[in-house]
Amino acid sequence: MRLNKDKFFICIALLAVSIGWLKPGYVASEKLVLTGSSTVAPLVGELARRFELVNSGVRIDVQTGGSSRGINDTRNAIADIGMVSRALKQQEKDLYAFTIALDGISIILHASNRVAELSRQQIVDIYSGKITNWKMVGGQDAHITVVNKAEGRSTLELFLNYLKLRNSEIQPHVIIGDNQQGIKTVAGNPNSIGYVSIGAAEYEVGHGVAIKLLPLDGIDASVTNVRRGIFPLSRPLNLITNSVPTGLVKDFIEFARSKQVNDLVEAQYFVSVDAN
Amino acid sequence: MLELTVVNKWYHYRDRLMQGIIYFAVILVCCVFIWILVDLLQGGWKHLSLDFLFDSPRDAGRGGGIGSILVSTLLILLVALVAALPLGWSTAVLLAEFVPAGSHSGRSIRYSMQVLAGVPSIVFGLFGNAFFSIYLELGFSILSGGLTLACMLLPILVSTAEAGLRAVPNSYRLSATALGMSRSAALFHLLLPVASPTLAAGLLLGIGRAAAETAALLFTSGYVARMPGSLLDSGRALALHIFDLSMNVPGGDAPAYASALVLVALLLCINILAMQLVQGWQRRRITSE
Amino acid sequence: MTWLRRNILFLLMRTDTLLHWVLRVGAVISALVMFLILLFLLVESWPVLQHKSPLRFFTDASWHPLEGTYNLMPILSGTLFASIGALLLAIPLGIASALYIVYYAAPCCALWYRRLIELLAGIPSVVFGFWGLTTLVPLINQLHPPGASLLAGILVLALMILPTIALTAHATLLAVPDEYLRAAAALGLSRWGVIAGVALPAAQTGIVAGVILAAGRAIGETMAVLMVAGNVVQHAGSLFDPIRTLAANIALEMAYAMGDHRAVLFVSGLVLMFLVMVLSGMVGWLGGNHHA
């Protein structure tokens, strides 16, 4: 009997504690939710961290899911700001876009792959399944593992645009989502080929991951060339909102585009917009 | 097994063959299990430390630890239990004590529990996203993740609690009535305490299932790896952290192994505790009869 | 509660009725959950069910939601192949494990092996997927690229449903009456003769129920398959081709699906749920023949 009483009081205490935890939630600090492109997310994560240090009492949540998710969530007001790694399309002109950096898309191979360059036609043939072995383009005798991005990723759309292909024409062997997943897949398979954001790729190379970036149309894939404007597959990294930004949203977007954060942008191997 | 006389040589060889096949299958399963354990230990042992358990993740999880993630997981579990326990146990008490076994309402409640038990976790995730996150406007939060998990826990709690209550001998109920106790009194003072080991075992099994759950939380409690400030904040569960580290983070394998070790160790403790409770209860039943 | 009153007799009638009503409310809410799930799935998939004929799910050119084609066949075939392959592997291993525990092993070995199986049952699907990703996929890659394939999915799924089959078979085999076994022994049957001729047929309903439960689990498994099967929407030409299953498809595309695409994902969620309902209905019908 006594045990029952003790258990009862313990339950009441636990319940009180958990309800007590709920209370602060309503008096909570201001919160911003950003979702969208996996290219922009690491940069926005760093920006958010610095913003929170400067403005106490603010909490910024960043989640990936692809540029389409950024647009979707912003339209449905699930997220306050969306992250999109391309320019807005015609049918998205009802949203407001603010560019925070520039980036490019690069083909990546495993660091041990002998192939040093691929022409545009060779890339089209590899991705549409006409070239299936590395030895046909000057590498070792091994099957090519084609890594493609999932639908809804703007990296995929821009890549298809550049190659003038449709997604249904691509014969992939692995489908990946975030840039980091693509890098991890290519780094884990010596015979694979994939394409990711230059910023993400250079960041990981700097951390010792075994991949290398291929030049496109003869131009090296590097953040310098994106800055010079000569790299063929460049794109703006945008923050989008579904109405004119006010309050905390406006503060954050201005912070993200200001000169104070140029070092963060450079650290992620992107090009800061002020520099142009 | 009793000694069996062998009549025919052929039967003898056939028996030996089947025995060999069965032993081979068993050894295969044992080897794979040991392989998995050794891989996990090899990959994650060095990364484990007390700091690992208390620090928050840094650099997308490559550095730091899983402190904030453990807190998020705990909160999600708490929300799920607070929501599911009252509902589940009251359903079980109703089914075991107040409703005749073959009645229409009893059978339909049991059928709906059976169906719920089989629904894939991703469908719960879809439902949780549509109902808790969007319709009830809870967004990506620990609350919506916990409530979705509560829906998943209901069948386990109901079936174990009902089994435990049904296993209490009828003599207890008859004696209670003979003493003039009301049904509520008999329930709270007699039946529930006697059945409590099974109830606790069911609770622990439910906790184990909830802690291992990933798909249902993908779209309901989100991915944010920081320390949650309130129940309405997004939080990453341990299983989701392992998923993110292994799929999305190059160089994230070592922390993923370590987190997997922590998760498996946690589930192991829960399962062992649940088994001890049930065994203790069975032993008590036998000795008291 | 005792300490609130001087005796254990509550206000007899009122407390009991109150309790009965509280319990009824709780039970009704629990039962409602299933209906709520069905309702929301239907509501979310209604736009597509209304406008597009279900035939499109089978006759469209391919699965490219952003181009407007919603052919579910490759995904369904992927799910089917993965589940059937996993069942083909797990059924013999599971039944063999159960037979070992009940008829062949010394008591201490049986205990430890049963504990091993229960432990295997307790490992979360993410950990299986993670192990598959870091160990199995590179191994298969060396055999035949790309590694993330139907075979990897089958192996991981088989590992996950093996404990279900083994434990249900174990419980059913234990329930075979001893008299059957003694009678068979008295008739001079050898050990395997008893098992194949008496024990397994007597336990077959329970084992089949366990297999159906495992099939339901294999069809609904998301995370482990998502991590190791490659996620390419195509009919598998060989064991080494990557595939995508229905559950993994929902997990992958849900985040960014809008409008019709989202509704189609909810439709596939409904399909999954109906499949599993049918399977659990079969289990209930099989089990119903045994309960009093």
Coordinates of N, CA, C and O in Angstrom, one line a residue, chain A residues 127-192:
Chain A
Y127 N 26.0 10.2 -68.0 CA 24.7 10.3 -67.2 C 23.5 9.7 -67.9 O 22.6 9.2 -67.3
S128 N 23.6 9.6 -69.3 CA 22.4 9.0 -69.9 C 22.7 7.5 -70.2 O 21.9 6.8 -70.9
G129 N 23.9 7.0 -69.7 CA 24.1 5.6 -69.8 C 24.8 5.1 -71.0 O 24.9 3.9 -71.2
K130 N 25.2 6.0 -71.9 CA 25.9 5.5 -73.1 C 27.3 5.1 -72.8 O 27.9 4.2 -73.5
I131 N 28.0 5.8 -71.9 CA 29.4 5.4 -71.5 C 29.2 4.8 -70.2 O 28.7 5.4 -69.2
T132 N 29.7 3.5 -70.1 CA 29.4 2.8 -68.8 C 30.7 2.4 -68.1 O 30.7 1.9 -67.0
N133 N 31.8 2.6 -68.7 CA 33.1 2.1 -68.2 C 34.1 3.2 -68.2 O 34.2 4.0 -69.1
W134 N 34.9 3.4 -67.1 CA 35.8 4.4 -67.0 C 36.9 4.4 -68.1 O 37.5 5.4 -68.5
K135 N 37.2 3.2 -68.6 CA 38.3 3.1 -69.6 C 37.9 3.8 -70.9 O 38.7 4.2 -71.7
M136 N 36.6 4.0 -71.1 CA 36.1 4.7 -72.4 C 36.5 6.2 -72.3 O 36.4 6.8 -73.3
V137 N 36.8 6.7 -71.1 CA 37.1 8.1 -71.1 C 38.5 8.3 -70.5 O 38.9 9.4 -70.1
G138 N 39.3 7.2 -70.5 CA 40.7 7.3 -70.2 C 41.0 6.9 -68.7 O 42.1 7.3 -68.2
G139 N 40.1 6.3 -68.1 CA 40.4 5.9 -66.7 C 40.7 4.4 -66.6 O 41.0 3.8 -67.6
Q140 N 40.5 3.8 -65.4 CA 40.8 2.4 -65.3 C 39.6 1.6 -65.8 O 38.5 2.1 -66.0
D141 N 39.7 0.3 -65.8 CA 38.7 -0.6 -66.4 C 37.7 -0.9 -65.2 O 37.9 -1.9 -64.5
A142 N 36.7 -0.1 -65.1 CA 35.7 -0.3 -64.0 C 34.4 0.3 -64.4 O 34.4 1.3 -65.1
H143 N 33.3 -0.3 -63.9 CA 32.0 0.3 -64.2 C 31.9 1.6 -63.5 O 32.3 1.8 -62.4
I144 N 31.2 2.6 -64.2 CA 31.0 3.9 -63.6 C 29.7 3.8 -62.8 O 28.7 3.3 -63.2
T145 N 29.8 4.3 -61.5 CA 28.6 4.4 -60.7 C 28.1 5.8 -60.7 O 28.8 6.7 -60.3
V146 N 26.9 6.0 -61.3 CA 26.4 7.3 -61.6 C 25.6 7.7 -60.3 O 24.7 7.0 -59.9
V147 N 26.0 8.9 -59.8 CA 25.2 9.4 -58.6 C 24.4 10.6 -59.0 O 25.0 11.6 -59.5
N148 N 23.1 10.5 -58.8 CA 22.2 11.6 -59.3 C 21.5 12.2 -58.0 O 21.4 11.5 -57.0
K149 N 21.1 13.4 -58.1 CA 20.4 14.0 -57.0 C 18.9 13.7 -57.1 O 18.3 13.5 -58.2
A150 N 18.2 13.7 -56.0 CA 16.8 13.4 -56.0 C 16.0 14.6 -56.6 O 16.5 15.7 -56.6
E151 N 14.8 14.4 -57.0 CA 14.0 15.5 -57.5 C 13.7 16.5 -56.5 O 13.7 16.2 -55.3
G152 N 13.5 17.8 -56.9 CA 13.2 18.8 -55.9 C 14.5 19.5 -55.5 O 14.4 20.5 -54.8
R153 N 15.6 19.0 -55.9 CA 16.9 19.7 -55.5 C 17.2 20.7 -56.7 O 17.3 20.2 -57.8
S154 N 17.5 21.9 -56.4 CA 17.8 22.9 -57.4 C 19.2 22.5 -58.1 O 19.4 22.8 -59.3
T155 N 20.1 21.9 -57.3 CA 21.3 21.4 -58.0 C 21.0 20.5 -59.2 O 21.6 20.6 -60.2
L156 N 20.0 19.6 -59.0 CA 19.6 18.8 -60.1 C 19.1 19.6 -61.2 O 19.5 19.4 -62.4
E157 N 18.2 20.5 -61.0 CA 17.6 21.3 -62.0 C 18.6 22.0 -62.8 O 18.6 22.0 -64.1
L158 N 19.5 22.7 -62.1 CA 20.5 23.5 -62.9 C 21.4 22.6 -63.7 O 21.8 22.9 -64.8
F159 N 21.8 21.4 -63.1 CA 22.6 20.5 -63.8 C 22.0 20.0 -65.1 O 22.6 19.9 -66.2
L160 N 20.7 19.6 -65.0 CA 19.9 19.2 -66.1 C 19.9 20.3 -67.2 O 20.0 20.0 -68.4
N161 N 19.6 21.5 -66.7 CA 19.6 22.6 -67.6 C 20.8 22.8 -68.4 O 20.8 23.0 -69.6
Y162 N 21.9 22.7 -67.7 CA 23.3 22.9 -68.3 C 23.5 21.8 -69.4 O 24.1 22.0 -70.4
L163 N 23.2 20.5 -69.0 CA 23.4 19.4 -70.0 C 22.3 19.3 -71.0 O 22.4 18.4 -71.9
K164 N 21.3 20.1 -70.9 CA 20.1 19.9 -71.7 C 19.5 18.5 -71.7 O 19.2 17.9 -72.8
L165 N 19.4 18.0 -70.5 CA 18.8 16.7 -70.4 C 17.5 16.8 -69.6 O 17.3 17.8 -68.9
R166 N 16.7 15.7 -69.6 CA 15.6 15.7 -68.7 C 15.9 14.6 -67.7 O 16.6 13.6 -68.0
N167 N 15.3 14.7 -66.5 CA 15.6 13.7 -65.5 C 15.3 12.3 -65.9 O 15.9 11.3 -65.5
S168 N 14.2 12.1 -66.8 CA 13.9 10.8 -67.2 C 14.9 10.2 -68.1 O 14.9 9.0 -68.3
E169 N 15.8 11.0 -68.6 CA 16.8 10.4 -69.5 C 18.1 9.9 -68.8 O 18.9 9.3 -69.3
I170 N 18.1 10.3 -67.5 CA 19.3 9.9 -66.7 C 19.2 8.5 -66.2 O 18.1 8.1 -65.8
Q171 N 20.3 7.7 -66.3 CA 20.3 6.3 -65.7 C 21.2 6.3 -64.5 O 22.4 6.1 -64.6
P172 N 20.6 6.6 -63.4 CA 21.5 6.6 -62.2 C 21.7 5.3 -61.5 O 20.9 4.4 -61.8
H173 N 22.7 5.2 -60.7 CA 22.9 4.0 -59.9 C 22.6 4.2 -58.5 O 22.3 3.3 -57.7
V174 N 22.8 5.5 -58.0 CA 22.5 5.8 -56.6 C 21.8 7.2 -56.7 O 22.2 8.0 -57.4
I175 N 20.8 7.3 -55.9 CA 20.1 8.6 -55.8 C 20.4 9.2 -54.4 O 20.1 8.5 -53.4
I176 N 20.8 10.4 -54.3 CA 21.1 11.0 -53.0 C 20.4 12.3 -52.9 O 19.8 12.8 -53.8
G177 N 20.4 12.8 -51.7 CA 19.6 14.0 -51.3 C 20.5 15.2 -51.1 O 20.7 16.0 -52.0
D178 N 21.0 15.3 -49.9 CA 21.8 16.5 -49.6 C 23.2 16.4 -50.3 O 23.7 15.3 -50.6
N179 N 23.8 17.6 -50.4 CA 25.2 17.6 -51.0 C 26.1 16.7 -50.2 O 26.9 16.0 -50.8
Q180 N 26.0 16.8 -48.9 CA 27.0 16.0 -48.1 C 26.8 14.5 -48.3 O 27.8 13.8 -48.3
Q181 N 25.6 14.1 -48.6 CA 25.4 12.7 -48.8 C 26.0 12.3 -50.1 O 26.6 11.2 -50.3
G182 N 25.9 13.2 -51.1 CA 26.6 13.0 -52.4 C 28.1 12.9 -52.2 O 28.7 12.0 -52.8
I183 N 28.7 13.8 -51.5 CA 30.1 13.8 -51.3 C 30.5 12.5 -50.5 O 31.5 11.8 -50.9
K184 N 29.7 12.1 -49.5 CA 30.1 10.9 -48.8 C 30.0 9.7 -49.7 O 30.8 8.7 -49.6
T185 N 29.0 9.6 -50.6 CA 28.8 8.5 -51.5 C 30.0 8.4 -52.4 O 30.5 7.3 -52.6
V186 N 30.4 9.5 -53.0 CA 31.5 9.5 -54.0 C 32.8 9.1 -53.3 O 33.6 8.4 -53.8
A187 N 33.0 9.7 -52.1 CA 34.2 9.4 -51.3 C 34.3 7.9 -50.9 O 35.4 7.4 -50.7
G188 N 33.1 7.3 -50.8 CA 33.1 5.9 -50.4 C 33.2 4.9 -51.6 O 33.4 3.7 -51.4
N189 N 33.1 5.4 -52.8 CA 33.1 4.5 -54.0 C 34.1 5.0 -55.0 O 33.8 6.0 -55.7
P190 N 35.3 4.3 -55.2 CA 36.3 4.9 -56.1 C 35.9 5.1 -57.5 O 36.5 5.8 -58.3
N191 N 34.8 4.4 -57.9 CA 34.4 4.5 -59.4 C 33.2 5.3 -59.6 O 32.5 5.1 -60.6
S192 N 32.8 6.2 -58.7 CA 31.6 6.9 -58.9 C 31.9 8.3 -59.4 O 33.0 8.8 -59.3

